[in-house]
Short mmCIF file of the C-alpha atoms (twelve columns), coordinates in Angstrom:
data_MODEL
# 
_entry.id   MODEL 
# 
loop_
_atom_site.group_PDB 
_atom_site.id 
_atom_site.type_symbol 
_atom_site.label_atom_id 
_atom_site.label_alt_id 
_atom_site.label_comp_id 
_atom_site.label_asym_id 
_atom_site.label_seq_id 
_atom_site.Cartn_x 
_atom_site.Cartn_y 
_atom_site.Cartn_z 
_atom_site.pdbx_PDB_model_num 
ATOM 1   C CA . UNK A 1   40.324  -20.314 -68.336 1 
ATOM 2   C CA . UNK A 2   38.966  -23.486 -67.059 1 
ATOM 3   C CA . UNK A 3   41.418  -23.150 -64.070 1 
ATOM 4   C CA . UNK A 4   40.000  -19.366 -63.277 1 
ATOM 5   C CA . UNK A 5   36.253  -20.983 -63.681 1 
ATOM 6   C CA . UNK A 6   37.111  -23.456 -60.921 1 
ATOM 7   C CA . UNK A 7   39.059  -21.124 -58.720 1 
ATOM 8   C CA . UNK A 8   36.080  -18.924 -59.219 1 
ATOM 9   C CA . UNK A 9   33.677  -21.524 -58.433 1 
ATOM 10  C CA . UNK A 10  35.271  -22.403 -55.400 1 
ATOM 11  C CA . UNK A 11  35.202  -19.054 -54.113 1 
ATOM 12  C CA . UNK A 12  31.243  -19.127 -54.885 1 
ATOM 13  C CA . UNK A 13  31.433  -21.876 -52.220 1 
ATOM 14  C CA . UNK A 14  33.498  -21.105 -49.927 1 
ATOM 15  C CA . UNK A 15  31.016  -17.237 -49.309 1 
ATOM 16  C CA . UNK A 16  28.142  -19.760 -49.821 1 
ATOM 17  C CA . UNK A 17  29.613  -21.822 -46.513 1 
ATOM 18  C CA . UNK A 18  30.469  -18.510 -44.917 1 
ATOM 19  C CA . UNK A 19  26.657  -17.088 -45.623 1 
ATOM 20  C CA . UNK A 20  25.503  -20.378 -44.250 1 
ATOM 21  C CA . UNK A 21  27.651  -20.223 -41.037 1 
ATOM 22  C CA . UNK A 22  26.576  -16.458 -40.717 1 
ATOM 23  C CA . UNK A 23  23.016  -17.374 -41.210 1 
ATOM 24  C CA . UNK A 24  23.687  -20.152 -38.462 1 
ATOM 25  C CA . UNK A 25  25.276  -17.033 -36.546 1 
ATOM 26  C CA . UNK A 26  22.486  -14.741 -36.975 1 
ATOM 27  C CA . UNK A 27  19.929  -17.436 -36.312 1 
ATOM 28  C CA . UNK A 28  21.169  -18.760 -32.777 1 
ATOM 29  C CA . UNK A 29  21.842  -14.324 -31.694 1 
ATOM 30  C CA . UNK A 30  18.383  -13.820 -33.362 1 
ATOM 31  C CA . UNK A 31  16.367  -16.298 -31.233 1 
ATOM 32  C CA . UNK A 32  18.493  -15.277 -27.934 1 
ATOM 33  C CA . UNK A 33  17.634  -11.602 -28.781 1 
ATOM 34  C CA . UNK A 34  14.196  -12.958 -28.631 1 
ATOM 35  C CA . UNK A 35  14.378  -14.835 -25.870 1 
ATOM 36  C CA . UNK A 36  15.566  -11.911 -24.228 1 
ATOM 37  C CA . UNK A 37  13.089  -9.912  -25.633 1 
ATOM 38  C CA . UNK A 38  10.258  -11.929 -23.771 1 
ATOM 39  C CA . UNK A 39  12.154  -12.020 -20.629 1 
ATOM 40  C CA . UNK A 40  12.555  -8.069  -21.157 1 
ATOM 41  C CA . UNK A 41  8.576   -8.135  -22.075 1 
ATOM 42  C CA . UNK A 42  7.927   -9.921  -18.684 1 
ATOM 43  C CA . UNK A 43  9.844   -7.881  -16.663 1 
ATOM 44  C CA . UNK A 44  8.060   -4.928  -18.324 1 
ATOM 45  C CA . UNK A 45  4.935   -6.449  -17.834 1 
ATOM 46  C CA . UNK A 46  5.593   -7.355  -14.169 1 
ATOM 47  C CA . UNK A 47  6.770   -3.871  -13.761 1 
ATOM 48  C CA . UNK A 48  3.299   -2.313  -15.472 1 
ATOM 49  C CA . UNK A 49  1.700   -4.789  -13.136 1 
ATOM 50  C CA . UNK A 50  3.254   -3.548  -10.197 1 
ATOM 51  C CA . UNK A 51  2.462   0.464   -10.740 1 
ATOM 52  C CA . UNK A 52  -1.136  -0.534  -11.594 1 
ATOM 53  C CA . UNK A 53  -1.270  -2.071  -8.406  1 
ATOM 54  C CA . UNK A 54  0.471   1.386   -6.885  1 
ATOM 55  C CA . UNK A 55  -1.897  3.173   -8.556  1 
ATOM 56  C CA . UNK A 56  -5.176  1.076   -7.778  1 
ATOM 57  C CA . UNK A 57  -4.534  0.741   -4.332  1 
ATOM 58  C CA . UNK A 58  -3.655  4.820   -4.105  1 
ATOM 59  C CA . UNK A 59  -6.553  5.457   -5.124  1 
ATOM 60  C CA . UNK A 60  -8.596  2.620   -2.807  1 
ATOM 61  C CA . UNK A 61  -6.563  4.040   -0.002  1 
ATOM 62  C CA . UNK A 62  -7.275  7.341   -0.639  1 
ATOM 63  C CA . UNK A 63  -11.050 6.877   -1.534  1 
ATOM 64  C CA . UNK A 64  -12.194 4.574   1.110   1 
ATOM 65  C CA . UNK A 65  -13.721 6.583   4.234   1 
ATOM 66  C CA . UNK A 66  -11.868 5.533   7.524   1 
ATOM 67  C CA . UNK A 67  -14.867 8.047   9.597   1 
ATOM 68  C CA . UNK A 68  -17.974 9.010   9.223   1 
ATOM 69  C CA . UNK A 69  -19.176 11.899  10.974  1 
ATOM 70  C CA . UNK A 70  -22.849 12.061  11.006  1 
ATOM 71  C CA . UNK A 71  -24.379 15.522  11.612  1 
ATOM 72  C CA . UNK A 72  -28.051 15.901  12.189  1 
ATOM 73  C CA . UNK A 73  -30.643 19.249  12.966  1 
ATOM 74  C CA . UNK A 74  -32.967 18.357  10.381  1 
ATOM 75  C CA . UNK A 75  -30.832 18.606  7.548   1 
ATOM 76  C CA . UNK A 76  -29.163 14.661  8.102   1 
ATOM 77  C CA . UNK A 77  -25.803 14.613  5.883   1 
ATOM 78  C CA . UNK A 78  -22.974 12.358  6.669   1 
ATOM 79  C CA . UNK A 79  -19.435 13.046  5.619   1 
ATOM 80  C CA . UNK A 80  -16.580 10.267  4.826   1 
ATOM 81  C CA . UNK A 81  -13.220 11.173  5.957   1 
ATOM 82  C CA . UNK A 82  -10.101 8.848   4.661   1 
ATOM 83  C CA . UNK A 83  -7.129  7.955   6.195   1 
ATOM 84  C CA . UNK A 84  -5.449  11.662  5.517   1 
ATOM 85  C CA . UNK A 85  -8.202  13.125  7.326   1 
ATOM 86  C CA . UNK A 86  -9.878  14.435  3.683   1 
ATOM 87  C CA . UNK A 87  -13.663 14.580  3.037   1 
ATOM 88  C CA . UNK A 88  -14.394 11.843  0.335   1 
ATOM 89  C CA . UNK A 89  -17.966 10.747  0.632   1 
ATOM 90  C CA . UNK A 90  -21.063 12.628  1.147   1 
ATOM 91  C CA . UNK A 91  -24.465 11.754  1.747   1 
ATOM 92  C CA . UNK A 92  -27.898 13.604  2.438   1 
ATOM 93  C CA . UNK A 93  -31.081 11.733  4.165   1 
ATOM 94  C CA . UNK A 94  -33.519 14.456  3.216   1 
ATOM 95  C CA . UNK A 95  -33.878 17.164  1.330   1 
ATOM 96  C CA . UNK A 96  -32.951 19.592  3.627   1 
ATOM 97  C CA . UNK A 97  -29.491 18.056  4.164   1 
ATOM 98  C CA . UNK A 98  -29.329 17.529  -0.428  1 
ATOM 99  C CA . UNK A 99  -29.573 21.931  -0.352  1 
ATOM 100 C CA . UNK A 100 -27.425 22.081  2.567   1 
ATOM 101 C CA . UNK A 101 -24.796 19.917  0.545   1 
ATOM 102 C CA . UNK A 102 -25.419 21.643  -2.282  1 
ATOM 103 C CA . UNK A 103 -24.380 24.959  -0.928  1 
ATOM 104 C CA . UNK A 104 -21.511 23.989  0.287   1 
ATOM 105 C CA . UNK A 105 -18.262 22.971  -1.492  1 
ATOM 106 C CA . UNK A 106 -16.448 20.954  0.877   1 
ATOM 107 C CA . UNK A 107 -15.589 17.733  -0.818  1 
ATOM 108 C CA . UNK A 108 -11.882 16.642  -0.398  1 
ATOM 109 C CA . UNK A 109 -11.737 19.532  2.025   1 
ATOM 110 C CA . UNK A 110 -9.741  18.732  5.435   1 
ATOM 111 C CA . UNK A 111 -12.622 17.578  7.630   1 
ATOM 112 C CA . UNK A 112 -11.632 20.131  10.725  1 
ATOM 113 C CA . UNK A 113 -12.490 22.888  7.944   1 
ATOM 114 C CA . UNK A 114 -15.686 21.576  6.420   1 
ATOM 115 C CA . UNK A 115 -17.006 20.715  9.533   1 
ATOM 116 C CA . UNK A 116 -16.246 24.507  10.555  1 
ATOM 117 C CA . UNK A 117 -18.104 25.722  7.183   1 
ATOM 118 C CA . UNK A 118 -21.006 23.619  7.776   1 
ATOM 119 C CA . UNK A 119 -21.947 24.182  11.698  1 
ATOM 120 C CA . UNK A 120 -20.927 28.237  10.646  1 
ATOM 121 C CA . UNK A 121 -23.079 27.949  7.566   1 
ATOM 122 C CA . UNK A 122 -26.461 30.472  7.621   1 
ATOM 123 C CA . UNK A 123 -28.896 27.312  7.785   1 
ATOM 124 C CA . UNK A 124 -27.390 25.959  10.764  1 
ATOM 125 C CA . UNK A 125 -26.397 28.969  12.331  1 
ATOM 126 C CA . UNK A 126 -29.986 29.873  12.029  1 
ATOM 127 C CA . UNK A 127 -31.493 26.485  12.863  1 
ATOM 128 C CA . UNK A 128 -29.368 26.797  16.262  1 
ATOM 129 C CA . UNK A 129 -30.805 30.218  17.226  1 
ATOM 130 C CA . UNK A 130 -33.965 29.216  16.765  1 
ATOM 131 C CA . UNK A 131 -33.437 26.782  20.099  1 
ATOM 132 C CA . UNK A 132 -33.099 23.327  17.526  1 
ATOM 133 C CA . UNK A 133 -30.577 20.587  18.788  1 
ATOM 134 C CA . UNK A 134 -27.375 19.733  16.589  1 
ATOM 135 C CA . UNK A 135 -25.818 16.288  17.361  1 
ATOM 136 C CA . UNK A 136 -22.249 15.158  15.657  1 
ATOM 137 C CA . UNK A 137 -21.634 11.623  15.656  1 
ATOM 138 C CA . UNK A 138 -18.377 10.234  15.003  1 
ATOM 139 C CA . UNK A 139 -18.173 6.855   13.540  1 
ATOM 140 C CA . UNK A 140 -14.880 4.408   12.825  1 
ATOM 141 C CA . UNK A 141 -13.167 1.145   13.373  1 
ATOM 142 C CA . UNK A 142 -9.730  2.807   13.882  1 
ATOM 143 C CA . UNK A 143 -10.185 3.922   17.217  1 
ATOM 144 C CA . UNK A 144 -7.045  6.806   17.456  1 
ATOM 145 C CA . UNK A 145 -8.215  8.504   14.327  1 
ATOM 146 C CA . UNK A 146 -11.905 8.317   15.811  1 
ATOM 147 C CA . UNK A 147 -10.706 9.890   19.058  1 
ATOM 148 C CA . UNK A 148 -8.333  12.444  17.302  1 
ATOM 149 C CA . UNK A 149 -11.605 13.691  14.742  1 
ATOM 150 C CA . UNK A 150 -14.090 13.658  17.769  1 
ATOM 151 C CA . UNK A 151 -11.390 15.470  19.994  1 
ATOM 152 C CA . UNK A 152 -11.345 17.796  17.065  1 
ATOM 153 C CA . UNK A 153 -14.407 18.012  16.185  1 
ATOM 154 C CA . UNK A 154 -15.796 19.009  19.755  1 
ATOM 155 C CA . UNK A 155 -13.374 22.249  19.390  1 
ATOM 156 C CA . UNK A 156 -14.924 22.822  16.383  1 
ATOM 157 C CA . UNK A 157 -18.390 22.784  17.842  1 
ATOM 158 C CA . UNK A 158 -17.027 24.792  21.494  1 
ATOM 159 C CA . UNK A 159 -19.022 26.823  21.989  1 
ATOM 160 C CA . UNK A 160 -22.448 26.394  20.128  1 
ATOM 161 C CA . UNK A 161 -25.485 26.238  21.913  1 
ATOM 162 C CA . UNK A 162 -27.784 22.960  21.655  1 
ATOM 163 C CA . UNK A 163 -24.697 21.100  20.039  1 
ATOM 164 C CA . UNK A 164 -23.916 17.516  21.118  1 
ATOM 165 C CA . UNK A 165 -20.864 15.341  19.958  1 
ATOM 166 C CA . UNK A 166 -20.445 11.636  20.900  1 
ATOM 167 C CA . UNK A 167 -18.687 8.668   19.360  1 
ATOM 168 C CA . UNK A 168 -20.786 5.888   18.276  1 
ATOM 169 C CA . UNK A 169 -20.149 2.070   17.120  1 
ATOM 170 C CA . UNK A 170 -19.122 1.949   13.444  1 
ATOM 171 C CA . UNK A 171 -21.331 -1.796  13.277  1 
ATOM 172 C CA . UNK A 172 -24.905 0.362   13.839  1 
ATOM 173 C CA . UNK A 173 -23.789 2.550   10.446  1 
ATOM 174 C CA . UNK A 174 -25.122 -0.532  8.500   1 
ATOM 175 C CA . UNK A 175 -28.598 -0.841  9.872   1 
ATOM 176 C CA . UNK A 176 -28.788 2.941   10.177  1 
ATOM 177 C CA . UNK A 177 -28.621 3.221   6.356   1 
ATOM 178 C CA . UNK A 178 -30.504 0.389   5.676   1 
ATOM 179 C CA . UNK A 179 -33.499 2.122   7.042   1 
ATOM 180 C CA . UNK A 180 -32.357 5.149   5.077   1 
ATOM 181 C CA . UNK A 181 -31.357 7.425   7.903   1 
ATOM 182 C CA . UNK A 182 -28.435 9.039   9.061   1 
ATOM 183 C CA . UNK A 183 -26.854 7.557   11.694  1 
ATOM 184 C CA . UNK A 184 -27.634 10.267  14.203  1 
ATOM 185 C CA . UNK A 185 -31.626 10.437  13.577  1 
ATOM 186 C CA . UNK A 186 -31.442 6.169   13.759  1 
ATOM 187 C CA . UNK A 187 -30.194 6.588   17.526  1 
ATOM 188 C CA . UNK A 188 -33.055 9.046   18.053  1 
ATOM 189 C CA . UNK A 189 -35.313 6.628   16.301  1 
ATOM 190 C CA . UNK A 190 -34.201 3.890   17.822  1 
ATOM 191 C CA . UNK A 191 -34.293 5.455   21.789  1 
ATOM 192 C CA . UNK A 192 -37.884 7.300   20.728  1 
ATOM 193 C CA . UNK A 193 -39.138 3.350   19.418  1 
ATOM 194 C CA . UNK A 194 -38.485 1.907   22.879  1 
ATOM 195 C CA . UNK A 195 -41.370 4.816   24.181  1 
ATOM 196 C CA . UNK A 196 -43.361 4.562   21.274  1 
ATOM 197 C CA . UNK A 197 -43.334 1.208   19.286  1 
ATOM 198 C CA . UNK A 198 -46.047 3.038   16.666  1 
ATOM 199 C CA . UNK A 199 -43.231 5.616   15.685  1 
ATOM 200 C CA . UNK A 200 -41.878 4.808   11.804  1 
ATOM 201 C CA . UNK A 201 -39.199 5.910   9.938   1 
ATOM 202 C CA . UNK A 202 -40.963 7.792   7.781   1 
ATOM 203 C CA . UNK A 203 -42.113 9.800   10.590  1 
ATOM 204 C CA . UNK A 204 -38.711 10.392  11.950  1 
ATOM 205 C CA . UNK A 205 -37.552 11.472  8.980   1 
ATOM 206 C CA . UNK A 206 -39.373 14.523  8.600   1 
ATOM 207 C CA . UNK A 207 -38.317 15.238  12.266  1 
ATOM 208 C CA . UNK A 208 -35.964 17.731  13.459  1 
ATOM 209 C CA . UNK A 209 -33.966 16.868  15.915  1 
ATOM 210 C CA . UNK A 210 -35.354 18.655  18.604  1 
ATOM 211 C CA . UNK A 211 -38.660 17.443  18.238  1 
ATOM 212 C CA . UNK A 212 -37.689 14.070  18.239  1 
ATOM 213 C CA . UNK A 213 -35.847 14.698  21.755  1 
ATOM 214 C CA . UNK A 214 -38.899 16.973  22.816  1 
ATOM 215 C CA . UNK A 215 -40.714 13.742  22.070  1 
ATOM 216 C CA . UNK A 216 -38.516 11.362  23.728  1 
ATOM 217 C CA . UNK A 217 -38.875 13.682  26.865  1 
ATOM 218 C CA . UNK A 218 -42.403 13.893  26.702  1 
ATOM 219 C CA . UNK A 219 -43.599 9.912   26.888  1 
ATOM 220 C CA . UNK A 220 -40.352 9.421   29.524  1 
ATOM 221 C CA . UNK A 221 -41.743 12.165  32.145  1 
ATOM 222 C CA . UNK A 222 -39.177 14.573  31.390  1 
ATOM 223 C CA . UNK A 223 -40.446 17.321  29.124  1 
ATOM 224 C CA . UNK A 224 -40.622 20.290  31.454  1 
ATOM 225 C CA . UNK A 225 -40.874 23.267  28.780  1 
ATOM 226 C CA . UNK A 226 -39.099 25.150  31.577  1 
ATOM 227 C CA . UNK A 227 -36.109 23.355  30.554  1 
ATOM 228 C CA . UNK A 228 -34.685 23.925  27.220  1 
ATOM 229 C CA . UNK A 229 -31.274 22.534  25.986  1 
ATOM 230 C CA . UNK A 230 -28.810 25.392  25.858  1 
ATOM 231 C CA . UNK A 231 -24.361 25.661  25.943  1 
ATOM 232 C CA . UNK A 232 -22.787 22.713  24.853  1 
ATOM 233 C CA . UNK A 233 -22.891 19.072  25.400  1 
ATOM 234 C CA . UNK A 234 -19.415 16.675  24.694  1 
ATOM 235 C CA . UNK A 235 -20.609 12.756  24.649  1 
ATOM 236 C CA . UNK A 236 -18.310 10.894  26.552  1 
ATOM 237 C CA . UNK A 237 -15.277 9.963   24.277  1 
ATOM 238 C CA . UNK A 238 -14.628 6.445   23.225  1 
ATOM 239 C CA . UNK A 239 -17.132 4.980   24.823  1 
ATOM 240 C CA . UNK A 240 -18.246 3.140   21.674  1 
ATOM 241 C CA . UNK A 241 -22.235 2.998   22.577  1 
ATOM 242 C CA . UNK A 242 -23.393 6.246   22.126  1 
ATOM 243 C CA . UNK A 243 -24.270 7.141   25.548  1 
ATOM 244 C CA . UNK A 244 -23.088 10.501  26.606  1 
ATOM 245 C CA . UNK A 245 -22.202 11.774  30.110  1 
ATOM 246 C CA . UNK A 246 -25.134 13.692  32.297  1 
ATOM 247 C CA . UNK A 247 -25.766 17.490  30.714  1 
ATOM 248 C CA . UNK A 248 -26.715 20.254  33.285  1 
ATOM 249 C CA . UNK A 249 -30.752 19.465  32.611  1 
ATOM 250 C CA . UNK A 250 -30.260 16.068  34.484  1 
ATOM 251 C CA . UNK A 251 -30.070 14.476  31.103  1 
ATOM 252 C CA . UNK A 252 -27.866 12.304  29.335  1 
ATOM 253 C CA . UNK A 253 -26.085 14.172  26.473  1 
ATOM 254 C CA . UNK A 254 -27.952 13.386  23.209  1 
ATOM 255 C CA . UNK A 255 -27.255 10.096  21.677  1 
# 
């Protein structure tokens, strides 16, 4: 009996010395599971990291206007186009441009075909009849796309009486909007100021376009009413200041 007890006892030990080595075992796979755990964790983290990233700077990419293509009568709205050639940002400087805006649904529209809906729209087309002046500008730092969107742009436009489109410097956006006009009513301001230093910006603002040119005519000795802006008028491409080549009225194309 006392033989079987020790036997027994023994054998108590010997799993005791086996559950410690296991434990051991367990232990030493448990904390490199672990450690692989974290470096599985990082990895996972990294990768999170990475499509964050993806996804933040899709959407920056997308979002961020590469154009702007300022169109003024007397509704003044200006239109962001990205990268993909997509409207992304609008903006009205009065509150005839706000209604124009707001009857129109061309947000994340291809520019060519918002561009087309707005000049074709009834306010415009009516605005035009009615002998007022349309100027496009087209604004950018990345010259081809600004080239390819005036270049389109001008088709769009073919066509349309009293309609000027020029390319402009995308540096004179900034002070344009700091005065809190579009950038195609601050070049009118702007060549109108050099005539009359009394003119404001409040003044200009409630301006059409025409009478701002009719204006600009006036002080520089060229408003003969026998000569009204009609056909179309293409600033000269790439030029970067604004400055358009010489219409059929002896005048430079609307800036």
């Amino acid at each position: 009996m006392d033989e079987r007890i020790k036997e027994a006892f023994e054998q108590v030990q010997a799993e005791s010395g086996l559950k410690d080595r296991t434990k051991a075992y367990v232990s030493r796979k448990t904390g490199g599971y672990r450690r692989k755990g974290t470096a599985k964790y990082k990895v996972l983290a990294s990768a999170f990291a990475c499509v964050a990233l993806l996804l933040f700077g899709g959407y920056w990419l997308y979002f961020t206007p590469t154009v702007e293509i300022s169109i003024d009568v007397n509704p003044s709205i200006e239109l962001g186009v990205n990268r993909f050639n997509r409207i992304v940002s609008l903006e009205s400087y009065n509150e005839d441009g706000q209604a124009l805006l707001d009857s129109l649904d061309v947000k994340y529209m291809d520019y060519s075909d918002a561009v087309t809906q707005i000049i074709e729209s009834e306010d415009i087309t009516s605005l035009l009849s009615n002998g007022e002046i349309m100027t496009i500008a087209v604004i950018g730092e990345d010259s081809t796309q600004s080239k390819e969107v005036l270049s389109t742009v001008q088709s769009c436009t073919s066509g349309k009486s009293n309609t000027y489109c020029y390319a402009a410097r995308a540096e004179e956006v900034q002070a344009a909007h700091e005065t809190g006009l579009s950038y195609g009513k601050y070049r009118a301001y702007l060549e109108l100021q050099e005539l009359d230093p009394t003119v404001t910006v409040e003044q200009i603002q409630t301006m059409t376009m025409r009478e701002i040119r009719e204006r600009i005519w006036e002080l520089s000795g060229d408003g003969d009413s026998e000569t009204q802006p009609s056909g179309n008028g293409h600033g000269q491409q790439g030029n970067g200041n604004g400055q358009g080549q010489q219409n059929r009225w002896g005048r430079t194309n609307i800036p």
